[in-house]
PDB file of C-alpha atoms and ligand atoms in Angstrom:
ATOM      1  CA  UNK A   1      91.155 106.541  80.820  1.00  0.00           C
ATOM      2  CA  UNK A   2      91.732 104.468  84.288  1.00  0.00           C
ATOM      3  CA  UNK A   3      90.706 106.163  87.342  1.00  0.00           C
ATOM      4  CA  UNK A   4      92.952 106.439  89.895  1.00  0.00           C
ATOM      5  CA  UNK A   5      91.878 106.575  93.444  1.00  0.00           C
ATOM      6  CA  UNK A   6      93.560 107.392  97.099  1.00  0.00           C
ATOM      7  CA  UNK A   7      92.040 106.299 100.518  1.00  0.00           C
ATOM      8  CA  UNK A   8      93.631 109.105 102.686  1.00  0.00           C
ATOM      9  CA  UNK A   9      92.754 108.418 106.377  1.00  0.00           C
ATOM     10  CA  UNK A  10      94.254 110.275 109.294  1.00  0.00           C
ATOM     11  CA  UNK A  11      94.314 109.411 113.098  1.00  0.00           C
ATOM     12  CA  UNK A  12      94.855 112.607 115.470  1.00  0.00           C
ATOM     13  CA  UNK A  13      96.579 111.070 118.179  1.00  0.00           C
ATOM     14  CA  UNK A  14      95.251 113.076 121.070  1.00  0.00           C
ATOM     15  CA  UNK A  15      91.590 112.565 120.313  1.00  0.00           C
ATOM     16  CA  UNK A  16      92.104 109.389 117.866  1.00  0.00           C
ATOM     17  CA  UNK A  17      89.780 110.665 115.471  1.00  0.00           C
ATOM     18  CA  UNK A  18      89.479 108.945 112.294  1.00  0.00           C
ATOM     19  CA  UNK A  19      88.527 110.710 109.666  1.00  0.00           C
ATOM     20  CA  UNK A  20      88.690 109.170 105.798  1.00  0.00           C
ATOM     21  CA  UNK A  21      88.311 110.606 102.471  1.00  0.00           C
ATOM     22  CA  UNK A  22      88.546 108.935  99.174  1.00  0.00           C
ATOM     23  CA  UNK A  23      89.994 111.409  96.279  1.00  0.00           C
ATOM     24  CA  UNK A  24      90.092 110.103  92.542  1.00  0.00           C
ATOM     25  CA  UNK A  25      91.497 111.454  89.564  1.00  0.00           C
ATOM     26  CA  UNK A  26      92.199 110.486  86.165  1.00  0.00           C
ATOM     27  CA  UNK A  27      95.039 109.466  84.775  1.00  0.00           C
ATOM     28  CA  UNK A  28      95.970 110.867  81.214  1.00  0.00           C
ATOM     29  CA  UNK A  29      98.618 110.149  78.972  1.00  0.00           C
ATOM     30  CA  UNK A  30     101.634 111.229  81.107  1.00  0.00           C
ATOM     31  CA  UNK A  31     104.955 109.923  80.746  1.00  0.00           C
ATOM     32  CA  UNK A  32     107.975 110.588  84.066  1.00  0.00           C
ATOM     33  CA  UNK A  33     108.930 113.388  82.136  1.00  0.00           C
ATOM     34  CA  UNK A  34     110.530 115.930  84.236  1.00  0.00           C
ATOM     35  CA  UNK A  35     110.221 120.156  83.248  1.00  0.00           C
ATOM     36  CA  UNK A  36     111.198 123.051  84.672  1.00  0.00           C
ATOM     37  CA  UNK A  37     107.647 125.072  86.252  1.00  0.00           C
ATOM     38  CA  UNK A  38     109.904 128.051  87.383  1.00  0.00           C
ATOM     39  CA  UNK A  39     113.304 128.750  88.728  1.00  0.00           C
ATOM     40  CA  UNK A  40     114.731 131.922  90.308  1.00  0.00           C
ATOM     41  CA  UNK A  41     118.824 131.775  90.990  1.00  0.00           C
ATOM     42  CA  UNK A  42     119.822 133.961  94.131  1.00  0.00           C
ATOM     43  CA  UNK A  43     123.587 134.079  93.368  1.00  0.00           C
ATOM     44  CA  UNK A  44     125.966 133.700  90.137  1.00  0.00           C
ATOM     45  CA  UNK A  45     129.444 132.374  90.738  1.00  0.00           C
ATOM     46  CA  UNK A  46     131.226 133.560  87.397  1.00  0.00           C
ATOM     47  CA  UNK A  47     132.957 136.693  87.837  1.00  0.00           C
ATOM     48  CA  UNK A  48     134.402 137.440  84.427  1.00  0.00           C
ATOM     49  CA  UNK A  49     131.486 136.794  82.093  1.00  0.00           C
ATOM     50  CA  UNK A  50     128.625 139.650  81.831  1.00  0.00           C
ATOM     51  CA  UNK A  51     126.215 136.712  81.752  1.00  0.00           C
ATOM     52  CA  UNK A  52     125.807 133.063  83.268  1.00  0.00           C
ATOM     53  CA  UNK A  53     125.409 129.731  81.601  1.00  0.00           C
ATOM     54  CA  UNK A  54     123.088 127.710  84.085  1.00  0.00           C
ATOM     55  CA  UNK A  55     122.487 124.537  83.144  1.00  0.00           C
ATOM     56  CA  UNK A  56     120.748 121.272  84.342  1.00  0.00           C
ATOM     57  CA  UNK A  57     122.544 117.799  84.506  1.00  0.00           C
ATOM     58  CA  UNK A  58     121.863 114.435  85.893  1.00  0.00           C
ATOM     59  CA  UNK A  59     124.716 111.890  85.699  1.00  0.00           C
ATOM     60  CA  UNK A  60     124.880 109.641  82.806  1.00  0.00           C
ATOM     61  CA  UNK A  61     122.134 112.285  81.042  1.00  0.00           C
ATOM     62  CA  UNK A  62     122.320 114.798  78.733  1.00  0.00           C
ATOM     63  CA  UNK A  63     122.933 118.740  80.173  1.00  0.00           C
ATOM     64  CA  UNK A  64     119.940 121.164  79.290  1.00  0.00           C
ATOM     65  CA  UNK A  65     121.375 124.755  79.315  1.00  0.00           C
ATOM     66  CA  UNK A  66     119.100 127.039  80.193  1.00  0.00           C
ATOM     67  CA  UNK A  67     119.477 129.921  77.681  1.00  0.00           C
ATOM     68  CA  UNK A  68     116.854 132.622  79.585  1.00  0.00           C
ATOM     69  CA  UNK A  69     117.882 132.245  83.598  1.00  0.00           C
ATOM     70  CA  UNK A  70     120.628 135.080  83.728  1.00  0.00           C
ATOM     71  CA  UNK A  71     119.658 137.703  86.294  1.00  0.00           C
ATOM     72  CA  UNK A  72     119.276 136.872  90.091  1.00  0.00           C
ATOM     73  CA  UNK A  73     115.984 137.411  91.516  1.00  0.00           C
ATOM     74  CA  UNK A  74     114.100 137.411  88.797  1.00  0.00           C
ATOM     75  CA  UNK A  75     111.592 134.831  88.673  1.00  0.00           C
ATOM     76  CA  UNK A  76     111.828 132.856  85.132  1.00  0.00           C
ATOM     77  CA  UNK A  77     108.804 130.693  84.320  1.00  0.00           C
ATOM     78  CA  UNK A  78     108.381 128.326  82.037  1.00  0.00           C
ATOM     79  CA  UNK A  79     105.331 126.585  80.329  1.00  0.00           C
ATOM     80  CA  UNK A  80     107.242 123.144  79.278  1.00  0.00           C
ATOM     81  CA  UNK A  81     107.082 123.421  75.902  1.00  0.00           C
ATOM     82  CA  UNK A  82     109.956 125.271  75.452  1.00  0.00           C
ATOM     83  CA  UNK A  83     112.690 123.714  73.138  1.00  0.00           C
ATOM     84  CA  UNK A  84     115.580 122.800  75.870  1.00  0.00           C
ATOM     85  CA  UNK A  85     112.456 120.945  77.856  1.00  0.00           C
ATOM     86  CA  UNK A  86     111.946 118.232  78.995  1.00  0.00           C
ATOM     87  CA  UNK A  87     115.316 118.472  81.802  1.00  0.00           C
ATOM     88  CA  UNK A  88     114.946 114.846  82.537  1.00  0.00           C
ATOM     89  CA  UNK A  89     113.261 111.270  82.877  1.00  0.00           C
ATOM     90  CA  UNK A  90     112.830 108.994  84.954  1.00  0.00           C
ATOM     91  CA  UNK A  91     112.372 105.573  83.771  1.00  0.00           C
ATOM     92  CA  UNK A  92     111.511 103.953  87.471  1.00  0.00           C
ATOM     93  CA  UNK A  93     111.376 104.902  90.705  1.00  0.00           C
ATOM     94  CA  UNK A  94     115.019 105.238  91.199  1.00  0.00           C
ATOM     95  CA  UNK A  95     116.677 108.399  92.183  1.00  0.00           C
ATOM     96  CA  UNK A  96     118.464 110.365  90.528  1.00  0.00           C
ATOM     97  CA  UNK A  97     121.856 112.398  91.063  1.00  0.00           C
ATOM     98  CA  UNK A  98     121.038 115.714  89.196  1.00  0.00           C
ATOM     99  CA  UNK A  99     122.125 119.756  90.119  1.00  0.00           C
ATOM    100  CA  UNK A 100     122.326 123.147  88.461  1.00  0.00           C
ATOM    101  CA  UNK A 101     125.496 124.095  87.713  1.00  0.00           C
ATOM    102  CA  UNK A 102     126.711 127.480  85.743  1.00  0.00           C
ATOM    103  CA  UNK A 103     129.924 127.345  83.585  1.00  0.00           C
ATOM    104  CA  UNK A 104     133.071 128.588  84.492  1.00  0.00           C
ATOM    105  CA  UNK A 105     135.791 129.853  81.879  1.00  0.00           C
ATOM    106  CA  UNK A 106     138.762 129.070  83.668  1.00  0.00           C
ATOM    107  CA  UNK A 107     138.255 126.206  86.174  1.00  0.00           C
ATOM    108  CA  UNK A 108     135.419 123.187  86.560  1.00  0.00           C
ATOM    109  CA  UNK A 109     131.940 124.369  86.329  1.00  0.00           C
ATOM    110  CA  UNK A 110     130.284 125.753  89.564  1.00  0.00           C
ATOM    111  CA  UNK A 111     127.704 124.330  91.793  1.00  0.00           C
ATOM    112  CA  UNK A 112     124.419 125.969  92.677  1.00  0.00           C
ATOM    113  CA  UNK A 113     123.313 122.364  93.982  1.00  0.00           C
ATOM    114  CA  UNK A 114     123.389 118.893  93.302  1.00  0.00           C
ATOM    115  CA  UNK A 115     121.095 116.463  94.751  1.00  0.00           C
ATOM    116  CA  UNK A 116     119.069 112.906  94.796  1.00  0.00           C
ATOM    117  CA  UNK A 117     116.675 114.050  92.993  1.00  0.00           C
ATOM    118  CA  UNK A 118     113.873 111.538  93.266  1.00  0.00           C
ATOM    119  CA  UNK A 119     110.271 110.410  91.379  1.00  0.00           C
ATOM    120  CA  UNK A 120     108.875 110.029  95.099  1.00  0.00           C
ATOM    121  CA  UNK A 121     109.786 113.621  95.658  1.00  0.00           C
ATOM    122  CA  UNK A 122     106.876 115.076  93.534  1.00  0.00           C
ATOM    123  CA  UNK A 123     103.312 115.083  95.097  1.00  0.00           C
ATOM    124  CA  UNK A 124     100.188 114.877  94.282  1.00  0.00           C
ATOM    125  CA  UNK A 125      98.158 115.970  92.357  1.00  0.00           C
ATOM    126  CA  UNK A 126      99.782 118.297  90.135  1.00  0.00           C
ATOM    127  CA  UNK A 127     103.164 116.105  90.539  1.00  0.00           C
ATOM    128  CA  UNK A 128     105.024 119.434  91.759  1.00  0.00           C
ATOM    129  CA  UNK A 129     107.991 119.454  93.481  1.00  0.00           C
ATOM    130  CA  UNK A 130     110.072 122.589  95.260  1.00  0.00           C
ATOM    131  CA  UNK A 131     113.777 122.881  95.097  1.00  0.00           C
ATOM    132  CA  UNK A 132     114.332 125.072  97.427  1.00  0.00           C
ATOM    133  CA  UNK A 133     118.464 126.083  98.288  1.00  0.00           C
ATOM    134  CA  UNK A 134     118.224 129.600 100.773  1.00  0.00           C
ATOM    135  CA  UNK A 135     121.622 130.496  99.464  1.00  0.00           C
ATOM    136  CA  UNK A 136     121.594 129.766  95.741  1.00  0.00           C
ATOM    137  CA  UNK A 137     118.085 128.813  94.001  1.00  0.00           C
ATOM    138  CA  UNK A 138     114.346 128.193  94.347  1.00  0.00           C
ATOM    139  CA  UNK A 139     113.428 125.916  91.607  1.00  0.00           C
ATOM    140  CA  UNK A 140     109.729 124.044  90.747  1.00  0.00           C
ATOM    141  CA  UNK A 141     109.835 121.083  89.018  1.00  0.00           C
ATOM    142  CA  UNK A 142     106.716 119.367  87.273  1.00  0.00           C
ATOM    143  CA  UNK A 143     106.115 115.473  87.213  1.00  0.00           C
ATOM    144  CA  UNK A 144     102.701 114.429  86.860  1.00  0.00           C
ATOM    145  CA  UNK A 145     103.628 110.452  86.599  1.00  0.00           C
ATOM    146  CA  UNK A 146     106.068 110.634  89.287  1.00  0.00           C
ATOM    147  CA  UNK A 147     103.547 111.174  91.435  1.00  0.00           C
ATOM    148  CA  UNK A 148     102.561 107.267  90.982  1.00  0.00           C
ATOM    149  CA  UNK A 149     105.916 106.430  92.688  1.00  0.00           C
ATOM    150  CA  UNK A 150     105.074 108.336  95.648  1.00  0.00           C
ATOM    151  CA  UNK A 151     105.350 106.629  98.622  1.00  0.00           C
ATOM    152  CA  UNK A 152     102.536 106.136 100.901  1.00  0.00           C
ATOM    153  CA  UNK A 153     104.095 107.445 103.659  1.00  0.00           C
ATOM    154  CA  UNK A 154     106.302 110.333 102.653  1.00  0.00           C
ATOM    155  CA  UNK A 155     103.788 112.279 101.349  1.00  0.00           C
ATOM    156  CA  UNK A 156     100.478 113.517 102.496  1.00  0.00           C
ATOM    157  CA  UNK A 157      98.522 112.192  99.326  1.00  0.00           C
ATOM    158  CA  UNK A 158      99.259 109.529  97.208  1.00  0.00           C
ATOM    159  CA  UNK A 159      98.408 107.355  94.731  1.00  0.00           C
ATOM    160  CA  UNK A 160      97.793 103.807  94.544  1.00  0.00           C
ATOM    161  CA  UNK A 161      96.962 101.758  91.791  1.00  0.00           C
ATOM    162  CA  UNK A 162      93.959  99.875  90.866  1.00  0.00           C
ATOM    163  CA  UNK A 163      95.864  96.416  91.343  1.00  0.00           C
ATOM    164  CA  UNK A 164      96.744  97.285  95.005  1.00  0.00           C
ATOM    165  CA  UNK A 165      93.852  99.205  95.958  1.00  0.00           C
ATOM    166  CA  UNK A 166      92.238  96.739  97.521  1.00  0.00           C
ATOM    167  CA  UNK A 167      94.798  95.836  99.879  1.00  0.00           C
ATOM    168  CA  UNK A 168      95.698  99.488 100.957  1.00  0.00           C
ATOM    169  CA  UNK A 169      92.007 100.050 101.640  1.00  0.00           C
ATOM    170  CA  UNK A 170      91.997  96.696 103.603  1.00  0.00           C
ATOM    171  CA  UNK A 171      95.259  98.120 105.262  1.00  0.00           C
ATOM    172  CA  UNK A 172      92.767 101.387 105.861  1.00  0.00           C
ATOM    173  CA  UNK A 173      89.869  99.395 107.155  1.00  0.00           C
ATOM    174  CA  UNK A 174      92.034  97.948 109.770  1.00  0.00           C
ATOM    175  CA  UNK A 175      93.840 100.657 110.903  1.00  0.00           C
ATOM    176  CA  UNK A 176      90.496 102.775 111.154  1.00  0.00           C
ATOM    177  CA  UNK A 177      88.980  99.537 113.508  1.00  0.00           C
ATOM    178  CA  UNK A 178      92.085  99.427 115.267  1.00  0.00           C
ATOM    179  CA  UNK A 179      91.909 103.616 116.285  1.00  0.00           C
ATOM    180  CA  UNK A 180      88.107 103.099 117.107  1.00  0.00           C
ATOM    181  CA  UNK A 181      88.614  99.906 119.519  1.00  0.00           C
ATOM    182  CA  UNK A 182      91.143 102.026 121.100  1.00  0.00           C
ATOM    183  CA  UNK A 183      89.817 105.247 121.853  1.00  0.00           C
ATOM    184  CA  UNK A 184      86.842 103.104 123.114  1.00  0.00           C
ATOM    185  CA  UNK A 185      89.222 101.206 125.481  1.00  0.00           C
ATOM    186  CA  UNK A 186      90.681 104.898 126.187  1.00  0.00           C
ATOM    187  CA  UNK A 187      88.087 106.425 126.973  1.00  0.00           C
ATOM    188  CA  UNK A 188      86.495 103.681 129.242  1.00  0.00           C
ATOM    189  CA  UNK A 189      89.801 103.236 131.003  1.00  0.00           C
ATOM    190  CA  UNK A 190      89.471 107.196 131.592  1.00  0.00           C
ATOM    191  CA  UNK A 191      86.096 106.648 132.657  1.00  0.00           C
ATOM    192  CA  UNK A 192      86.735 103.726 135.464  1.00  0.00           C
ATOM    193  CA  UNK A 193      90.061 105.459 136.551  1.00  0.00           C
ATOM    194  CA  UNK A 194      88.435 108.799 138.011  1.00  0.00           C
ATOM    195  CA  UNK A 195      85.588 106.692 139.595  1.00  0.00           C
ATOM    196  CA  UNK A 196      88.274 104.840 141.029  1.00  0.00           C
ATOM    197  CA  UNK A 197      90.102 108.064 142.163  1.00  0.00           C
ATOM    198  CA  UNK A 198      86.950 109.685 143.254  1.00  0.00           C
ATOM    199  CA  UNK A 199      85.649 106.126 145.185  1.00  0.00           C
ATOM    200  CA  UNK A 200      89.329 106.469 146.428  1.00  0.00           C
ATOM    201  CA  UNK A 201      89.371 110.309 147.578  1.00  0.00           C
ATOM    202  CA  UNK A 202      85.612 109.517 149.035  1.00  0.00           C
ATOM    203  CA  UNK A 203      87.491 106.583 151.600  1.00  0.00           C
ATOM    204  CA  UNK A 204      90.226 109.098 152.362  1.00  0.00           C
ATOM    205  CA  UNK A 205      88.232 111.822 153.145  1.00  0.00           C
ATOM    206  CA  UNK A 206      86.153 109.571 155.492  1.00  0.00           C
ATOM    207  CA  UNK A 207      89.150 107.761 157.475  1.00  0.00           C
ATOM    208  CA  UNK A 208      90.858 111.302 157.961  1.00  0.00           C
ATOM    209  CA  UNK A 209      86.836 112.278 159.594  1.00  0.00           C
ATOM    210  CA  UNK A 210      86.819 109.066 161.661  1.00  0.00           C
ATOM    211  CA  UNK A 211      90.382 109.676 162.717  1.00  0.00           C
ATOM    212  CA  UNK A 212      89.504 113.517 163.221  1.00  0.00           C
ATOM    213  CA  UNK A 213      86.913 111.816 165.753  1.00  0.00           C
ATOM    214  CA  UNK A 214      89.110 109.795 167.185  1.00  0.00           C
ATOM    215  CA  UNK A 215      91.784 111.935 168.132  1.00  0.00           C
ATOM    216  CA  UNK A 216      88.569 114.382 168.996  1.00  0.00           C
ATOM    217  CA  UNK A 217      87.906 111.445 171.627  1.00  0.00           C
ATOM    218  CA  UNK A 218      89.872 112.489 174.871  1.00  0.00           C
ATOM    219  CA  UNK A 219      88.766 116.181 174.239  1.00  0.00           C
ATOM    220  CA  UNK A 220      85.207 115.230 173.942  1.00  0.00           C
ATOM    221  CA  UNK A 221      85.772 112.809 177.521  1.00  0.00           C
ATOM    222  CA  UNK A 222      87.055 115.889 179.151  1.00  0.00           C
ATOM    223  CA  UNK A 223      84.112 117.981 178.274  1.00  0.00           C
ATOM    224  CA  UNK A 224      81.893 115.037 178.753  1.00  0.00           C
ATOM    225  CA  UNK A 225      80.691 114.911 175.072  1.00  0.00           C
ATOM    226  CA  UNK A 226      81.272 111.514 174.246  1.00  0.00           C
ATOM    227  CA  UNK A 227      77.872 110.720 175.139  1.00  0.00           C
ATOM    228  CA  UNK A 228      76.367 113.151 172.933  1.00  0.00           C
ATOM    229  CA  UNK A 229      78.120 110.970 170.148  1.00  0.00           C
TER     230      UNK A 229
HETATM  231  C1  NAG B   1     121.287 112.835  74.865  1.00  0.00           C
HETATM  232  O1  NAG B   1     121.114 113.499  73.640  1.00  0.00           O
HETATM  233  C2  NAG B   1     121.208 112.670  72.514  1.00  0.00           C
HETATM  234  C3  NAG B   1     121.134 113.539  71.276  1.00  0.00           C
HETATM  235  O2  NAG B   1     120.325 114.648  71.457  1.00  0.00           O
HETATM  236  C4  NAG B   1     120.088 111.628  72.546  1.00  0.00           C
HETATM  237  O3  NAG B   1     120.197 110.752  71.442  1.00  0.00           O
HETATM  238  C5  NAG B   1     120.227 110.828  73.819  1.00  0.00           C
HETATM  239  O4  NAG B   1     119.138 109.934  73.931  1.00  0.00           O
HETATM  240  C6  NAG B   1     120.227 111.740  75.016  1.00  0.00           C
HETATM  241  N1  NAG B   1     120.507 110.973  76.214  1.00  0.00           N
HETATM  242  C7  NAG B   1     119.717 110.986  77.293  1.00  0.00           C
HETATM  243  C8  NAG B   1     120.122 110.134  78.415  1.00  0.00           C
HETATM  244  O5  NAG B   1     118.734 111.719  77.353  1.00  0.00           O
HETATM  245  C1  NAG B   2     109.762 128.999  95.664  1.00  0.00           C
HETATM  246  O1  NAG B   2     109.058 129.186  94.447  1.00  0.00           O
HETATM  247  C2  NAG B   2     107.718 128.744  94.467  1.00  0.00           C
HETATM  248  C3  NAG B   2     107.137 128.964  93.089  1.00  0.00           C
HETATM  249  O2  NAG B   2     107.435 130.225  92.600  1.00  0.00           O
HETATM  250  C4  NAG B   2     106.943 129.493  95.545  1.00  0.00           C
HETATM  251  O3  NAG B   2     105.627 128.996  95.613  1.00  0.00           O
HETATM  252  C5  NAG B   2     107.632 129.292  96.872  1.00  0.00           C
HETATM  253  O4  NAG B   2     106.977 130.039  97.853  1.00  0.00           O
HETATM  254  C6  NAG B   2     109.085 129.699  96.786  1.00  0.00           C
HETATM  255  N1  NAG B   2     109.730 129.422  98.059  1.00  0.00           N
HETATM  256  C7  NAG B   2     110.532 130.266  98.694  1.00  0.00           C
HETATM  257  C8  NAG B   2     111.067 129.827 100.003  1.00  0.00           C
HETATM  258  O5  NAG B   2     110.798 131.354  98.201  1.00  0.00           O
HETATM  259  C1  NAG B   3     109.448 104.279  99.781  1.00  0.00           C
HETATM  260  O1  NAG B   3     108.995 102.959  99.914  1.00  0.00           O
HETATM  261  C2  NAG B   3     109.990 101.981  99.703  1.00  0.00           C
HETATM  262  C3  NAG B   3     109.342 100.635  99.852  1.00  0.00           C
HETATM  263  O2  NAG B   3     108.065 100.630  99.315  1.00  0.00           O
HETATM  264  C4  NAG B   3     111.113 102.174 100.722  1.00  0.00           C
HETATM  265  O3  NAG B   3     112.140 101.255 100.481  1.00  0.00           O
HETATM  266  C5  NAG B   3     111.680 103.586 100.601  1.00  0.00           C
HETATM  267  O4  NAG B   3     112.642 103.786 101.609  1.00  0.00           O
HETATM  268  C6  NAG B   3     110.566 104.590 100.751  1.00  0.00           C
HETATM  269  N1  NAG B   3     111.083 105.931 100.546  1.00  0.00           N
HETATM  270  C7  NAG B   3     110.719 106.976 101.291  1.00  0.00           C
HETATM  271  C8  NAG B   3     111.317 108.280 100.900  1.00  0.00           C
HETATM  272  O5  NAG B   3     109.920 106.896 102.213  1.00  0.00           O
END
């Protein structure tokens, strides 16, 4: 069973902290198989029939009805083995146009969504991914070997594997340089800019005495200080 492991590193950009953690996990025998986790359908758009059809397609696949999901709000979850899953695979890293739909008697089905629905799109490390539509549907999807198309930078924690490890930890290793040099050079810079200001303030504050003094002069000649100074 090949390990899998992710250098996650993050630089805070107002204190440039670096902080670095390596997470592993193992990878079973997983396949892109796509199944529904849960769904719960806010709305139904047929009017006539006593209960929906609502049913999963992606284009140029197969429709999965889903024979349960008929009452909205009610939370419908699902363990994957049930006999209308999987809803989909993905055979690479290419998207996907998929949506729920519900069946209409009279004209073309309605839409509850239809999206790009994309490998890259489920994270780590359960391979989850939220469907979330405020109007129509909250649906979970499970993925556990999409997660291995996950890009590095649109999600939080990825996956690399073993072949490219080395370079994205080399990629790491020089970012994490990179951050220290330069909150080094930051802070230094800080450091030499307020003795500056302060060295600066110091020669201010001691012309505008002088010049206090000067002005002072003609007083001090009247009262016949000058002599004092
Ligand atoms: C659609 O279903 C048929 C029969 O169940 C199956 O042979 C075919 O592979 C399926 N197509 C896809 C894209 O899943
Ligand atoms: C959608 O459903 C998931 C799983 O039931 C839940 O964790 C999440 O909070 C829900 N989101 C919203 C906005 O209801
Ligand atoms: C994922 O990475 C590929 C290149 O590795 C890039 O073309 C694509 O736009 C990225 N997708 C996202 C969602 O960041």
């Amino acid at each position: 069973m090949p390990i899998r492991c992710t250098l996650n590193f993050r630089v805070s950009a107002f204190f440039l902290l670096v902080s670095t953690f390596l997470s592993c996990h193992s990878e079973g025998a997983e396949s892109a198989v796509v199944t529904l986790d849960s769904i719960v359908i806010y709305k139904t758009h047929e009017w006539l029939a006593a209960k929906p059809t609502v049913y999963f397609h992606c284009q140029g696949g197969n429709r999965t009805t889903l024979p349960d999901v008929q009452k909205e709000h009610v939370l419908y979850s699902f363990n994957g083995e049930e006999s209308w899953q999987p809803l989909t695979e993905f055979k690479s890293k290419k998207c996907k146009r998929c949506g729920f739909y519900e069946e209409d008697s009279i004209k073309s089905d309605d839409v509850f969504e239809e999206w790009e629905f994309c490998p890259s799109d489920f994270t780590a490390p359960a391979g989850k991914y939220v469907r979330f539509n405020p109007k129509e549907f909250n649906a979970t999807f499970l993925c556990l070997k999409c997660t291995a198309y996950s890009n590095v930078t649109s999600t939080s924690s990825s996956t690399s594997s073993i072949t490219d490890g080395g370079e994205k930890g080399m990629q790491s290793a020089i970012i994490i340089v990179i951050s220290i040099v330069a909150s080094v050079v930051l802070i230094i810079g800080m450091v030499v800019g307020y003795k500056y200001w302060q060295k600066k303030r110091r020669q201010q504050d001691q012309a505008r005495f002088l010049k206090l003094f000067e002005d002072g002069d003609d007083i001090e000649d009247e009262l016949g200080l000058s002599d004092v100074i």
